[in-house]
XYZ file of C-alpha atoms in Angstrom:
420
model
C 0.000 0.000 0.000
C 2.823 2.397 0.880
C 4.338 1.974 -2.603
C 1.110 3.294 -4.161
C 1.307 6.575 -2.242
C 3.055 9.112 -4.445
C 4.992 12.149 -3.298
C 3.806 15.198 -5.297
C 6.266 16.885 -7.625
C 8.243 19.698 -6.033
C 7.153 22.897 -7.767
C 8.730 25.553 -5.546
C 12.486 25.227 -6.080
C 14.827 26.850 -3.565
C 18.390 28.205 -3.848
C 17.802 29.419 -7.422
C 16.640 26.061 -8.768
C 18.933 23.795 -10.776
C 21.374 26.592 -11.687
C 21.677 27.610 -8.038
C 22.204 23.981 -7.027
C 24.943 23.616 -9.660
C 26.670 26.773 -8.437
C 26.506 25.689 -4.791
C 28.123 22.342 -5.624
C 31.276 24.380 -6.305
C 30.740 27.418 -4.079
C 30.353 25.470 -0.810
C 33.646 23.502 -1.052
C 35.434 26.589 -2.399
C 34.201 28.634 0.582
C 35.561 26.088 3.071
C 38.937 26.109 1.311
C 38.985 29.923 1.110
C 38.244 30.343 4.824
C 40.913 27.879 5.917
C 43.569 29.255 3.548
C 42.788 32.819 4.664
C 43.072 31.757 8.292
C 46.583 30.526 7.549
C 47.775 33.904 6.252
C 49.551 36.368 8.544
C 46.942 39.139 8.333
C 43.923 36.789 7.914
C 42.297 39.373 5.644
C 39.083 38.316 3.935
C 39.536 41.194 1.467
C 42.591 39.570 -0.063
C 42.558 36.333 -1.998
C 45.029 34.002 -0.268
C 48.149 33.244 -2.299
C 48.467 30.360 -4.760
C 47.006 27.026 -3.750
C 49.380 24.932 -1.643
C 50.880 21.809 -3.243
C 48.598 18.826 -3.737
C 50.208 16.916 -0.873
C 49.008 19.662 1.493
C 45.426 19.264 0.247
C 45.119 15.522 -0.125
C 46.299 12.726 2.099
C 45.145 9.086 2.120
C 45.990 8.830 5.818
C 43.662 11.731 6.640
C 40.845 10.058 4.688
C 41.542 6.794 6.507
C 41.321 8.541 9.887
C 38.050 10.196 8.858
C 36.602 6.831 7.829
C 37.760 5.362 11.133
C 36.081 8.202 13.032
C 32.802 7.751 11.140
C 32.976 3.972 11.653
C 33.463 4.406 15.397
C 30.409 6.649 15.596
C 28.404 4.207 13.451
C 29.251 1.348 15.821
C 28.265 3.450 18.852
C 25.017 4.421 17.077
C 24.095 0.764 16.582
C 24.866 -0.343 20.145
C 21.771 -1.229 22.221
C 22.184 1.679 24.641
C 19.666 4.460 25.129
C 15.945 4.365 24.422
C 14.105 3.835 21.140
C 11.505 6.406 20.108
C 9.280 7.069 17.105
C 9.489 9.963 14.675
C 6.549 11.911 13.286
C 3.859 10.183 11.224
C 4.922 9.908 7.576
C 2.732 10.267 4.491
C 2.015 6.515 4.448
C 0.896 6.724 8.121
C 3.967 4.854 9.370
C 6.423 6.077 12.002
C 10.128 5.285 11.875
C 11.948 4.213 15.012
C 15.124 5.929 16.185
C 17.619 4.945 18.859
C 18.370 7.912 21.122
C 21.936 7.377 22.300
C 24.005 10.276 20.932
C 24.897 11.526 24.417
C 25.963 8.013 25.395
C 28.155 7.927 22.276
C 29.669 11.272 23.260
C 30.544 9.944 26.721
C 32.191 6.833 25.286
C 34.043 8.990 22.744
C 35.171 11.310 25.536
C 36.514 8.371 27.534
C 38.425 7.045 24.522
C 39.811 10.544 23.921
C 41.080 10.781 27.507
C 42.820 7.427 27.082
C 44.353 8.618 23.803
C 45.626 11.782 25.479
C 47.064 9.745 28.359
C 49.047 7.448 26.041
C 50.390 10.418 24.085
C 48.458 10.340 20.791
C 49.593 13.500 18.904
C 46.289 15.351 18.483
C 48.171 18.350 17.082
C 48.656 16.277 13.885
C 45.127 17.253 12.886
C 45.975 20.960 13.042
C 49.181 20.429 11.092
C 47.251 18.658 8.310
C 43.919 20.445 8.657
C 43.488 21.129 4.939
C 43.894 17.430 4.181
C 41.162 16.558 6.656
C 38.814 19.233 5.284
C 39.315 18.164 1.660
C 38.978 14.512 2.668
C 35.699 15.202 4.460
C 34.369 17.027 1.396
C 35.383 14.098 -0.819
C 33.607 11.591 1.437
C 30.489 13.800 1.474
C 30.485 13.790 -2.331
C 30.825 9.990 -2.483
C 27.991 9.630 0.046
C 25.812 12.037 -1.983
C 26.291 10.002 -5.157
C 25.360 6.827 -3.263
C 22.278 8.522 -1.795
C 21.034 9.661 -5.200
C 21.522 6.226 -6.749
C 19.743 4.648 -3.785
C 16.863 7.122 -4.098
C 16.145 5.875 -7.622
C 15.211 2.522 -6.096
C 13.114 3.975 -3.271
C 9.288 3.737 -3.302
C 7.351 6.880 -4.245
C 6.136 7.287 -0.674
C 9.735 7.559 0.608
C 10.695 10.586 -1.492
C 11.243 14.026 0.024
C 8.524 16.635 -0.562
C 11.212 19.247 -1.238
C 13.470 17.084 -3.435
C 11.116 15.508 -5.974
C 11.373 18.076 -8.755
C 12.249 15.640 -11.519
C 15.459 17.598 -12.205
C 18.356 15.239 -11.378
C 20.797 18.027 -10.511
C 18.412 19.803 -8.149
C 17.252 16.584 -6.496
C 20.872 15.423 -6.103
C 21.669 18.659 -4.268
C 18.546 18.920 -2.086
C 18.088 15.186 -1.527
C 15.630 12.940 -3.344
C 14.838 10.441 -0.575
C 13.492 11.725 2.739
C 14.815 9.121 5.191
C 17.352 6.857 3.434
C 18.109 3.782 5.484
C 20.213 0.643 5.216
C 18.154 -1.769 7.265
C 17.427 0.132 10.474
C 20.479 2.405 10.050
C 19.142 5.890 9.244
C 21.837 7.673 7.228
C 20.462 11.209 7.552
C 19.718 10.954 11.244
C 23.175 9.510 11.901
C 24.968 12.284 10.028
C 22.921 15.097 11.600
C 24.421 14.728 15.082
C 27.212 12.188 15.139
C 30.409 12.395 13.048
C 30.300 16.117 12.221
C 28.955 17.617 15.431
C 31.136 15.502 17.713
C 33.978 15.992 15.242
C 33.626 19.753 15.779
C 34.465 19.225 19.467
C 37.357 16.922 18.642
C 38.838 19.453 16.218
C 38.692 22.139 18.909
C 40.554 19.800 21.241
C 43.219 19.317 18.570
C 43.623 23.102 18.311
C 43.886 23.400 22.079
C 46.572 20.720 22.164
C 48.471 22.463 19.360
C 48.409 25.674 21.405
C 49.786 23.745 24.397
C 52.536 22.357 22.153
C 53.488 25.866 20.950
C 53.032 27.962 24.088
C 53.066 25.491 26.966
C 49.436 26.078 27.998
C 46.102 26.964 26.381
C 45.077 30.616 26.288
C 41.978 31.894 28.065
C 40.493 32.719 24.651
C 40.953 29.127 23.472
C 39.519 27.726 26.707
C 36.383 29.880 26.334
C 35.856 28.908 22.693
C 36.396 25.236 23.479
C 34.098 25.333 26.522
C 31.275 27.303 24.874
C 31.167 25.104 21.802
C 31.493 21.860 23.777
C 28.514 22.938 25.898
C 26.513 23.636 22.744
C 27.292 20.235 21.232
C 26.577 18.377 24.466
C 23.257 20.215 24.784
C 22.299 19.133 21.253
C 23.192 15.508 22.002
C 21.401 15.527 25.367
C 18.236 16.799 23.665
C 18.711 14.518 20.655
C 15.040 13.561 20.424
C 14.080 17.171 19.598
C 15.775 16.876 16.193
C 13.011 14.536 15.032
C 10.665 17.511 14.557
C 13.138 19.784 12.726
C 12.835 20.758 9.056
C 15.999 18.776 8.226
C 14.339 15.529 9.330
C 10.688 16.262 8.517
C 10.923 18.041 5.165
C 14.398 17.988 3.564
C 15.727 14.984 1.726
C 19.250 13.714 2.271
C 21.454 14.845 -0.586
C 24.623 16.838 -1.143
C 23.367 19.881 0.780
C 22.971 18.072 4.093
C 25.729 15.496 3.527
C 28.350 18.165 2.824
C 26.918 20.371 5.555
C 27.012 17.635 8.191
C 30.371 16.079 7.323
C 32.455 19.029 6.104
C 30.849 22.450 6.526
C 29.873 22.092 10.196
C 33.078 20.647 11.669
C 35.545 22.550 9.464
C 33.972 26.029 9.462
C 32.204 26.080 12.828
C 35.597 25.405 14.440
C 37.166 28.398 12.686
C 37.622 30.417 15.902
C 39.821 27.738 17.468
C 41.774 27.278 14.243
C 42.290 31.056 14.051
C 43.523 31.349 17.643
C 46.409 28.914 17.149
C 48.146 31.159 14.606
C 46.673 34.480 15.811
C 46.810 34.369 19.638
C 44.701 36.887 21.554
C 45.183 38.212 25.082
C 41.889 38.350 26.945
C 41.491 40.268 30.204
C 39.434 39.033 33.160
C 36.708 41.672 32.777
C 36.292 40.930 29.074
C 36.182 37.193 29.765
C 33.469 37.630 32.417
C 31.419 39.771 30.020
C 31.721 37.180 27.250
C 30.750 34.366 29.630
C 27.663 36.316 30.706
C 26.712 36.981 27.072
C 26.997 33.278 26.268
C 24.923 32.430 29.365
C 22.151 34.819 28.283
C 22.148 33.286 24.805
C 22.055 29.770 26.214
C 19.176 30.597 28.590
C 17.108 31.991 25.698
C 18.055 29.097 23.392
C 17.475 26.295 25.854
C 14.438 27.894 27.521
C 12.577 28.443 24.245
C 13.439 25.027 22.816
C 12.467 23.244 26.030
C 9.191 25.172 26.160
C 8.382 24.226 22.563
C 9.318 20.557 23.026
C 7.335 20.242 26.285
C 4.277 21.734 24.578
C 4.584 19.388 21.604
C 4.887 16.332 23.826
C 2.112 17.251 26.247
C 0.195 20.568 26.115
C -1.093 19.780 29.617
C 2.421 19.705 31.081
C 2.456 22.012 34.145
C 5.401 23.958 32.701
C 3.368 25.061 29.648
C -0.275 24.507 30.624
C -0.767 28.176 31.565
C 0.621 29.592 28.320
C -1.702 31.322 25.860
C -2.278 29.552 22.539
C -4.025 30.009 19.184
C -6.109 27.092 17.798
C -5.476 25.976 14.203
C -7.556 24.131 11.608
C -5.236 21.123 11.935
C -6.264 20.607 15.558
C -2.915 21.791 16.877
C -2.362 24.990 18.841
C 0.306 27.667 18.453
C 2.109 29.078 21.475
C 1.680 32.847 21.642
C 3.135 33.595 25.074
C 6.230 32.711 27.074
C 9.385 32.754 24.963
C 7.265 32.333 21.823
C 5.396 35.541 22.567
C 8.659 37.524 22.562
C 9.625 36.801 18.941
C 8.553 34.103 16.478
C 11.915 32.340 16.663
C 13.427 32.933 20.124
C 15.638 29.866 19.723
C 17.330 31.587 16.769
C 17.850 34.701 18.910
C 19.606 32.599 21.563
C 21.652 30.814 18.911
C 22.932 34.065 17.443
C 23.725 35.543 20.864
C 25.886 32.513 21.639
C 27.521 32.729 18.210
C 28.646 36.270 18.988
C 30.063 35.140 22.340
C 32.075 32.432 20.556
C 33.674 35.007 18.243
C 34.524 37.746 20.746
C 37.465 35.823 22.349
C 39.231 36.239 18.994
C 39.390 40.019 19.448
C 38.116 42.822 17.241
C 41.032 43.244 14.823
C 39.870 40.614 12.312
C 36.475 39.916 10.790
C 37.357 36.328 9.845
C 36.559 34.793 13.275
C 33.148 36.470 13.019
C 32.405 34.438 9.904
C 30.297 32.058 12.002
C 27.960 34.676 13.446
C 27.641 36.409 10.041
C 26.983 33.148 8.210
C 24.627 31.916 10.926
C 22.607 35.140 10.751
C 22.150 34.656 6.997
C 21.372 30.955 7.483
C 18.779 31.514 10.202
C 17.092 34.404 8.381
C 16.795 32.127 5.337
C 15.598 29.209 7.457
C 13.125 31.489 9.215
C 11.698 32.444 5.798
C 11.340 28.752 4.921
C 9.665 28.090 8.286
C 7.260 30.991 7.768
C 6.326 29.723 4.297
C 5.675 26.186 5.545
C 3.685 27.412 8.560
C 1.546 29.701 6.393
C 0.656 26.760 4.138
C -0.025 24.507 7.116
C -1.852 26.819 9.541
C -3.285 29.568 7.313
C -5.379 32.106 9.216
C -4.056 30.916 12.576
C -0.509 31.704 11.456
C -1.596 35.136 10.238
C -3.069 35.771 13.684
C 0.154 34.603 15.343
C 2.210 36.946 13.146
C -0.097 39.827 14.066
C 0.276 39.057 17.773
C 4.050 38.487 17.548
C 5.306 40.915 14.879
C 9.067 40.423 15.313
C 10.705 37.398 13.715
C 14.080 37.032 15.483
C 15.297 40.316 16.990
C 12.835 42.210 19.229
C 11.964 45.685 17.859
C 14.444 45.204 14.974
C 13.449 42.257 12.755
């Protein structure tokens, strides 16, 4: 019966359609390479194209690819272990619900223990910094190979399994966006695995490698490096602790798994989100106590907004009668669901994005104010979240109609109170 259910053709193409998808296939890897090469220059100026490309041996290394495959394999094994609970995702178009094992935080703890052992026996973590370009290029290569596999696999998938946003009929566009919604090999969910495991945990591991390189050069880590490492580790651990919440995100619910998410998860996230730590190794910054306290407070405010709003939303979705949300004001919709219009969600329409961006600024400030490069993350993330907010608004308008219009009237600001 499920095979007879057809996913409608995608008519609203994003990112400029097939031409935009083609451009991004080159622009995304080129951006990663540009950022890392610029970070390696003395002045780290984004207004100057970094010198000629380094020799091929600096960009490609079989050993780096082997280590990346080993890292992904370790996380895959931890993902499959019978630890943690099993939960169900949202109801799919064929009225089925996929099961997911929630054990990312367990995997992080095991990974942390193995890392401590590796540090104790003297594994040279600074090797990753010394060969960072090789690891970044290798990760991009593996993401491309995975994307090709995913597209070939999607051609064999039943109509009901295709992604509503990646079924345009244009091979290039569907390859980029993702043709199949939830590609699996048996019970192993490829998209769900890549969303939180190798890239997000890899981000933390890369920061540790930078910290160890700083210890190797200067004898001890700087306060700036410690803050960046601590802030970003907290963020990753929070995401893994609240792993189940990802099952209701647009990435899981709406987007297929193609080059966009594969490259984003495996290369873009770990190798550009860690840019502040990478920058600090070659461009050390002195940070005073007062400045450090101010940055810590800014990150705490961002985290409180981010975690408070997400927890409020997730509690309401699970059980609207939960005492923590039962007293909040809501708007009924034609679908039978209700929209929160008070609490954090009465402040702005996307308070979680506001918290995210506040933390992003706190992560960049330890790198000083002399260079714009370390602020790439907060600039990029602002653009990303404004674009994602527009996608969210479009989907919510189609889904909730008049109720969403009423919500927008009651809560006029999208992300930044009194600004946007």
